[in-house]
Each structure stands twice: as C-alpha cells, then as structure tokens.
Amino acid sequence: MSTPDSAEIAASISPLTSRISRIDIPPPVRLEVSPPRSLRAEVEDEDQTTITLSADVLFAFDEDVLNARSERIVRAIADNELMDTVGAIHVIGHTDSIGDDAYNQGLSERRAAAVASALRDVLGTSREIEEDGRSFHEPVAENTLPNGDDNPEGRAQNRRVDIIFANE
C-alpha cells in the first residue's frame, strides 16, 4: 500500500468541504477569578502593631485546629517578628455573623487559643500571651450588603485572628 500524496488527500476531502457551509468557532471564554484571600495584613501605628491572619487560611471550615502549614506560618511570625518584642502579646479571634453568638464566641476563643499555643511553642511560657474571642462583634467589613443579601467577601474578611503587640 502506498502513501497518498497531497493531491490525493485534497481530492478525497474536497467532497466534504463542499458540504461544509460554515463553522462557528465560539469566542474565548473569559473567567473572572477572585484574587486569593490574603494570608495576612499588618497595621502599625505609634504604639502597637496588629498582624491580622485570615482564619480561612489558618483553619478548615468550622474548625479550630491549625493544620501543619498554618502552624508553621504562626511559628514563623513568632520567630521573625515577636521574638524581640517586649510586653504582652494579645491574640484575638473573630468570626463572621453566620450562626448564633454563643457558638461564634466559643469558636473565636478556640481559634485564638490555637494561635496562642503555636506562639507559646516558639516564645516559651514565660512570655505573656493573652487570648480572647470577640465573636462577630468587631467586624472589619459588612456581613451583608445594603439590600440585606449575604456578603461572602465581607464575611471572609471578618473571619480572622489578630496578633497585637507593643512597638518598642
């Protein structure tokens, strides 16, 4: 059997091409992708620094246990930013407004305790580390939109743990 040349191939597909009147090629699809949620934000004023860690990055949904990666992140903060500070370190857990206050209060306290524990592993127990939960009472963003609909982006910003320490 011989290999067909280009003229033979063209002749064999010619009847097919005469039956194709139009081929519609859809335009490319453009996907809108939200930027990744930031792990942390840092705010420094004259007296203190606040490192805010996204609870969505630190914890699984509705959980209060740091995974191995999150524990490394918190320990690195202790090692690199808190080791040479003086005074108490305040760890404050926050939630969004989904669920009742009592549940969110407990969750925010447990998450603060988990972060404080990881800090103590690096800084030692002689360092004063205070932990507190504030439930959904100190939001940094609106949990709902002006029309009353859910605001997932705002709720995500509210789920956080703050580490606050005095500037030297």
PDB file of N, CA and C in Angstrom, residues 39-102:
ATOM      1  N   LEU A  39      -3.252  36.058  53.205  1.00  0.00           N
ATOM      2  CA  LEU A  39      -2.974  35.372  54.461  1.00  0.00           C
ATOM      3  C   LEU A  39      -2.938  36.362  55.597  1.00  0.00           C
ATOM      4  N   ARG A  40      -2.272  37.499  55.368  1.00  0.00           N
ATOM      5  CA  ARG A  40      -2.087  38.406  56.483  1.00  0.00           C
ATOM      6  C   ARG A  40      -2.043  39.848  56.020  1.00  0.00           C
ATOM      7  N   ALA A  41      -2.354  40.694  56.959  1.00  0.00           N
ATOM      8  CA  ALA A  41      -2.217  42.133  56.775  1.00  0.00           C
ATOM      9  C   ALA A  41      -1.551  42.650  58.040  1.00  0.00           C
ATOM     10  N   GLU A  42      -0.777  43.679  57.901  1.00  0.00           N
ATOM     11  CA  GLU A  42      -0.094  44.230  59.065  1.00  0.00           C
ATOM     12  C   GLU A  42      -0.361  45.729  59.128  1.00  0.00           C
ATOM     13  N   VAL A  43      -0.772  46.177  60.301  1.00  0.00           N
ATOM     14  CA  VAL A  43      -1.021  47.595  60.534  1.00  0.00           C
ATOM     15  C   VAL A  43      -0.170  48.018  61.715  1.00  0.00           C
ATOM     16  N   GLU A  44       0.607  49.046  61.502  1.00  0.00           N
ATOM     17  CA  GLU A  44       1.464  49.541  62.572  1.00  0.00           C
ATOM     18  C   GLU A  44       1.120  50.999  62.833  1.00  0.00           C
ATOM     19  N   ASP A  45       0.909  51.320  64.094  1.00  0.00           N
ATOM     20  CA  ASP A  45       0.752  52.726  64.460  1.00  0.00           C
ATOM     21  C   ASP A  45       1.850  53.060  65.462  1.00  0.00           C
ATOM     22  N   GLU A  46       1.747  54.199  66.096  1.00  0.00           N
ATOM     23  CA  GLU A  46       2.796  54.639  67.020  1.00  0.00           C
ATOM     24  C   GLU A  46       3.062  53.651  68.140  1.00  0.00           C
ATOM     25  N   ASP A  47       2.001  53.110  68.714  1.00  0.00           N
ATOM     26  CA  ASP A  47       2.127  52.308  69.920  1.00  0.00           C
ATOM     27  C   ASP A  47       2.162  50.801  69.704  1.00  0.00           C
ATOM     28  N   GLN A  48       1.475  50.329  68.671  1.00  0.00           N
ATOM     29  CA  GLN A  48       1.356  48.876  68.536  1.00  0.00           C
ATOM     30  C   GLN A  48       1.285  48.444  67.084  1.00  0.00           C
ATOM     31  N   THR A  49       1.512  47.172  66.889  1.00  0.00           N
ATOM     32  CA  THR A  49       1.385  46.542  65.581  1.00  0.00           C
ATOM     33  C   THR A  49       0.336  45.460  65.688  1.00  0.00           C
ATOM     34  N   THR A  50      -0.510  45.367  64.660  1.00  0.00           N
ATOM     35  CA  THR A  50      -1.508  44.321  64.578  1.00  0.00           C
ATOM     36  C   THR A  50      -1.251  43.505  63.320  1.00  0.00           C
ATOM     37  N   ILE A  51      -1.024  42.221  63.512  1.00  0.00           N
ATOM     38  CA  ILE A  51      -0.915  41.298  62.384  1.00  0.00           C
ATOM     39  C   ILE A  51      -2.236  40.553  62.321  1.00  0.00           C
ATOM     40  N   THR A  52      -2.929  40.682  61.197  1.00  0.00           N
ATOM     41  CA  THR A  52      -4.216  40.033  61.014  1.00  0.00           C
ATOM     42  C   THR A  52      -4.034  38.851  60.079  1.00  0.00           C
ATOM     43  N   LEU A  53      -4.413  37.675  60.559  1.00  0.00           N
ATOM     44  CA  LEU A  53      -4.307  36.446  59.784  1.00  0.00           C
ATOM     45  C   LEU A  53      -5.699  35.981  59.395  1.00  0.00           C
ATOM     46  N   SER A  54      -5.886  35.650  58.135  1.00  0.00           N
ATOM     47  CA  SER A  54      -7.176  35.159  57.667  1.00  0.00           C
ATOM     48  C   SER A  54      -7.471  33.801  58.285  1.00  0.00           C
ATOM     49  N   ALA A  55      -8.601  33.691  58.958  1.00  0.00           N
ATOM     50  CA  ALA A  55      -8.990  32.407  59.541  1.00  0.00           C
ATOM     51  C   ALA A  55      -9.249  31.380  58.448  1.00  0.00           C
ATOM     52  N   ASP A  56      -9.661  31.836  57.251  1.00  0.00           N
ATOM     53  CA  ASP A  56      -9.893  30.907  56.151  1.00  0.00           C
ATOM     54  C   ASP A  56      -8.600  30.237  55.697  1.00  0.00           C
ATOM     55  N   VAL A  57      -7.482  30.893  55.899  1.00  0.00           N
ATOM     56  CA  VAL A  57      -6.188  30.310  55.541  1.00  0.00           C
ATOM     57  C   VAL A  57      -5.684  29.429  56.680  1.00  0.00           C
ATOM     58  N   LEU A  58      -5.892  29.854  57.912  1.00  0.00           N
ATOM     59  CA  LEU A  58      -5.371  29.122  59.070  1.00  0.00           C
ATOM     60  C   LEU A  58      -6.156  27.860  59.394  1.00  0.00           C
ATOM     61  N   PHE A  59      -7.470  27.903  59.217  1.00  0.00           N
ATOM     62  CA  PHE A  59      -8.336  26.835  59.702  1.00  0.00           C
ATOM     63  C   PHE A  59      -9.238  26.315  58.593  1.00  0.00           C
ATOM     64  N   ALA A  60      -9.583  25.039  58.668  1.00  0.00           N
ATOM     65  CA  ALA A  60     -10.615  24.490  57.796  1.00  0.00           C
ATOM     66  C   ALA A  60     -11.954  25.062  58.245  1.00  0.00           C
ATOM     67  N   PHE A  61     -12.956  24.953  57.396  1.00  0.00           N
ATOM     68  CA  PHE A  61     -14.280  25.471  57.711  1.00  0.00           C
ATOM     69  C   PHE A  61     -14.765  24.916  59.043  1.00  0.00           C
ATOM     70  N   ASP A  62     -15.198  25.820  59.920  1.00  0.00           N
ATOM     71  CA  ASP A  62     -15.798  25.467  61.209  1.00  0.00           C
ATOM     72  C   ASP A  62     -14.845  24.693  62.123  1.00  0.00           C
ATOM     73  N   GLU A  63     -13.555  24.834  61.907  1.00  0.00           N
ATOM     74  CA  GLU A  63     -12.553  24.130  62.715  1.00  0.00           C
ATOM     75  C   GLU A  63     -11.744  25.125  63.543  1.00  0.00           C
ATOM     76  N   ASP A  64     -11.080  24.597  64.572  1.00  0.00           N
ATOM     77  CA  ASP A  64     -10.258  25.441  65.435  1.00  0.00           C
ATOM     78  C   ASP A  64      -8.871  24.851  65.654  1.00  0.00           C
ATOM     79  N   VAL A  65      -8.457  23.949  64.770  1.00  0.00           N
ATOM     80  CA  VAL A  65      -7.145  23.318  64.877  1.00  0.00           C
ATOM     81  C   VAL A  65      -6.297  23.778  63.699  1.00  0.00           C
ATOM     82  N   LEU A  66      -5.107  24.284  64.002  1.00  0.00           N
ATOM     83  CA  LEU A  66      -4.186  24.688  62.939  1.00  0.00           C
ATOM     84  C   LEU A  66      -3.669  23.446  62.222  1.00  0.00           C
ATOM     85  N   ASN A  67      -3.657  23.486  60.894  1.00  0.00           N
ATOM     86  CA  ASN A  67      -3.017  22.392  60.182  1.00  0.00           C
ATOM     87  C   ASN A  67      -1.502  22.625  60.203  1.00  0.00           C
ATOM     88  N   ALA A  68      -0.730  21.682  59.710  1.00  0.00           N
ATOM     89  CA  ALA A  68       0.737  21.766  59.796  1.00  0.00           C
ATOM     90  C   ALA A  68       1.270  23.018  59.103  1.00  0.00           C
ATOM     91  N   ARG A  69       0.725  23.345  57.940  1.00  0.00           N
ATOM     92  CA  ARG A  69       1.185  24.540  57.210  1.00  0.00           C
ATOM     93  C   ARG A  69       0.877  25.812  57.997  1.00  0.00           C
ATOM     94  N   SER A  70      -0.319  25.890  58.542  1.00  0.00           N
ATOM     95  CA  SER A  70      -0.719  27.069  59.309  1.00  0.00           C
ATOM     96  C   SER A  70       0.117  27.206  60.575  1.00  0.00           C
ATOM     97  N   GLU A  71       0.406  26.092  61.208  1.00  0.00           N
ATOM     98  CA  GLU A  71       1.235  26.139  62.412  1.00  0.00           C
ATOM     99  C   GLU A  71       2.629  26.671  62.074  1.00  0.00           C
ATOM    100  N   ARG A  72       3.174  26.263  60.937  1.00  0.00           N
ATOM    101  CA  ARG A  72       4.486  26.788  60.508  1.00  0.00           C
ATOM    102  C   ARG A  72       4.419  28.293  60.271  1.00  0.00           C
ATOM    103  N   ILE A  73       3.330  28.759  59.702  1.00  0.00           N
ATOM    104  CA  ILE A  73       3.164  30.195  59.438  1.00  0.00           C
ATOM    105  C   ILE A  73       3.154  30.966  60.757  1.00  0.00           C
ATOM    106  N   VAL A  74       2.366  30.511  61.719  1.00  0.00           N
ATOM    107  CA  VAL A  74       2.264  31.206  63.006  1.00  0.00           C
ATOM    108  C   VAL A  74       3.606  31.153  63.741  1.00  0.00           C
ATOM    109  N   ARG A  75       4.273  30.015  63.706  1.00  0.00           N
ATOM    110  CA  ARG A  75       5.576  29.899  64.365  1.00  0.00           C
ATOM    111  C   ARG A  75       6.604  30.819  63.711  1.00  0.00           C
ATOM    112  N   ALA A  76       6.538  30.966  62.399  1.00  0.00           N
ATOM    113  CA  ALA A  76       7.460  31.870  61.705  1.00  0.00           C
ATOM    114  C   ALA A  76       7.223  33.314  62.137  1.00  0.00           C
ATOM    115  N   ILE A  77       5.970  33.687  62.331  1.00  0.00           N
ATOM    116  CA  ILE A  77       5.664  35.037  62.821  1.00  0.00           C
ATOM    117  C   ILE A  77       6.264  35.222  64.207  1.00  0.00           C
ATOM    118  N   ALA A  78       6.108  34.217  65.063  1.00  0.00           N
ATOM    119  CA  ALA A  78       6.681  34.298  66.407  1.00  0.00           C
ATOM    120  C   ALA A  78       8.195  34.444  66.334  1.00  0.00           C
ATOM    121  N   ASP A  79       8.804  33.643  65.507  1.00  0.00           N
ATOM    122  CA  ASP A  79      10.264  33.621  65.396  1.00  0.00           C
ATOM    123  C   ASP A  79      10.811  34.905  64.776  1.00  0.00           C
ATOM    124  N   ASN A  80      10.171  35.393  63.735  1.00  0.00           N
ATOM    125  CA  ASN A  80      10.703  36.520  62.968  1.00  0.00           C
ATOM    126  C   ASN A  80      10.232  37.888  63.450  1.00  0.00           C
ATOM    127  N   GLU A  81       9.054  37.955  64.067  1.00  0.00           N
ATOM    128  CA  GLU A  81       8.508  39.274  64.390  1.00  0.00           C
ATOM    129  C   GLU A  81       8.217  39.500  65.864  1.00  0.00           C
ATOM    130  N   LEU A  82       8.070  38.438  66.624  1.00  0.00           N
ATOM    131  CA  LEU A  82       7.689  38.613  68.022  1.00  0.00           C
ATOM    132  C   LEU A  82       8.811  38.314  69.005  1.00  0.00           C
ATOM    133  N   MET A  83       9.836  37.647  68.549  1.00  0.00           N
ATOM    134  CA  MET A  83      10.898  37.185  69.437  1.00  0.00           C
ATOM    135  C   MET A  83      11.528  38.337  70.229  1.00  0.00           C
ATOM    136  N   ASP A  84      11.754  39.466  69.588  1.00  0.00           N
ATOM    137  CA  ASP A  84      12.447  40.578  70.241  1.00  0.00           C
ATOM    138  C   ASP A  84      11.519  41.660  70.769  1.00  0.00           C
ATOM    139  N   THR A  85      10.227  41.409  70.771  1.00  0.00           N
ATOM    140  CA  THR A  85       9.303  42.407  71.299  1.00  0.00           C
ATOM    141  C   THR A  85       9.213  42.270  72.815  1.00  0.00           C
ATOM    142  N   VAL A  86       8.714  43.317  73.441  1.00  0.00           N
ATOM    143  CA  VAL A  86       8.522  43.294  74.888  1.00  0.00           C
ATOM    144  C   VAL A  86       7.042  43.505  75.177  1.00  0.00           C
ATOM    145  N   GLY A  87       6.616  43.094  76.342  1.00  0.00           N
ATOM    146  CA  GLY A  87       5.220  43.282  76.725  1.00  0.00           C
ATOM    147  C   GLY A  87       4.353  42.132  76.269  1.00  0.00           C
ATOM    148  N   ALA A  88       3.108  42.239  76.648  1.00  0.00           N
ATOM    149  CA  ALA A  88       2.147  41.184  76.349  1.00  0.00           C
ATOM    150  C   ALA A  88       1.829  41.130  74.857  1.00  0.00           C
ATOM    151  N   ILE A  89       1.509  39.942  74.418  1.00  0.00           N
ATOM    152  CA  ILE A  89       1.019  39.716  73.062  1.00  0.00           C
ATOM    153  C   ILE A  89      -0.450  39.340  73.209  1.00  0.00           C
ATOM    154  N   HIS A  90      -1.302  39.996  72.455  1.00  0.00           N
ATOM    155  CA  HIS A  90      -2.743  39.746  72.511  1.00  0.00           C
ATOM    156  C   HIS A  90      -3.155  39.006  71.237  1.00  0.00           C
ATOM    157  N   VAL A  91      -3.828  37.893  71.410  1.00  0.00           N
ATOM    158  CA  VAL A  91      -4.326  37.110  70.283  1.00  0.00           C
ATOM    159  C   VAL A  91      -5.847  37.129  70.370  1.00  0.00           C
ATOM    160  N   ILE A  92      -6.475  37.664  69.323  1.00  0.00           N
ATOM    161  CA  ILE A  92      -7.925  37.849  69.350  1.00  0.00           C
ATOM    162  C   ILE A  92      -8.549  37.163  68.136  1.00  0.00           C
ATOM    163  N   GLY A  93      -9.469  36.248  68.407  1.00  0.00           N
ATOM    164  CA  GLY A  93     -10.194  35.557  67.342  1.00  0.00           C
ATOM    165  C   GLY A  93     -11.490  36.262  67.017  1.00  0.00           C
ATOM    166  N   HIS A  94     -11.847  36.251  65.737  1.00  0.00           N
ATOM    167  CA  HIS A  94     -13.077  36.891  65.249  1.00  0.00           C
ATOM    168  C   HIS A  94     -13.782  35.933  64.296  1.00  0.00           C
ATOM    169  N   THR A  95     -15.091  36.028  64.220  1.00  0.00           N
ATOM    170  CA  THR A  95     -15.884  35.223  63.285  1.00  0.00           C
ATOM    171  C   THR A  95     -16.742  36.135  62.427  1.00  0.00           C
ATOM    172  N   ASP A  96     -17.435  35.530  61.462  1.00  0.00           N
ATOM    173  CA  ASP A  96     -18.455  36.275  60.731  1.00  0.00           C
ATOM    174  C   ASP A  96     -19.769  36.155  61.511  1.00  0.00           C
ATOM    175  N   SER A  97     -20.843  36.662  60.956  1.00  0.00           N
ATOM    176  CA  SER A  97     -22.104  36.702  61.701  1.00  0.00           C
ATOM    177  C   SER A  97     -23.033  35.522  61.413  1.00  0.00           C
ATOM    178  N   ILE A  98     -22.540  34.516  60.712  1.00  0.00           N
ATOM    179  CA  ILE A  98     -23.366  33.333  60.474  1.00  0.00           C
ATOM    180  C   ILE A  98     -23.375  32.492  61.752  1.00  0.00           C
ATOM    181  N   GLY A  99     -24.536  32.101  62.206  1.00  0.00           N
ATOM    182  CA  GLY A  99     -24.654  31.319  63.435  1.00  0.00           C
ATOM    183  C   GLY A  99     -24.937  32.210  64.621  1.00  0.00           C
ATOM    184  N   ASP A 100     -25.215  31.572  65.757  1.00  0.00           N
ATOM    185  CA  ASP A 100     -25.566  32.373  66.933  1.00  0.00           C
ATOM    186  C   ASP A 100     -24.320  32.851  67.673  1.00  0.00           C
ATOM    187  N   ASP A 101     -24.527  33.831  68.513  1.00  0.00           N
ATOM    188  CA  ASP A 101     -23.416  34.484  69.211  1.00  0.00           C
ATOM    189  C   ASP A 101     -22.660  33.514  70.104  1.00  0.00           C
ATOM    190  N   ALA A 102     -23.367  32.666  70.829  1.00  0.00           N
ATOM    191  CA  ALA A 102     -22.698  31.743  71.749  1.00  0.00           C
ATOM    192  C   ALA A 102     -21.761  30.799  70.993  1.00  0.00           C
TER     193      ALA A 102
END
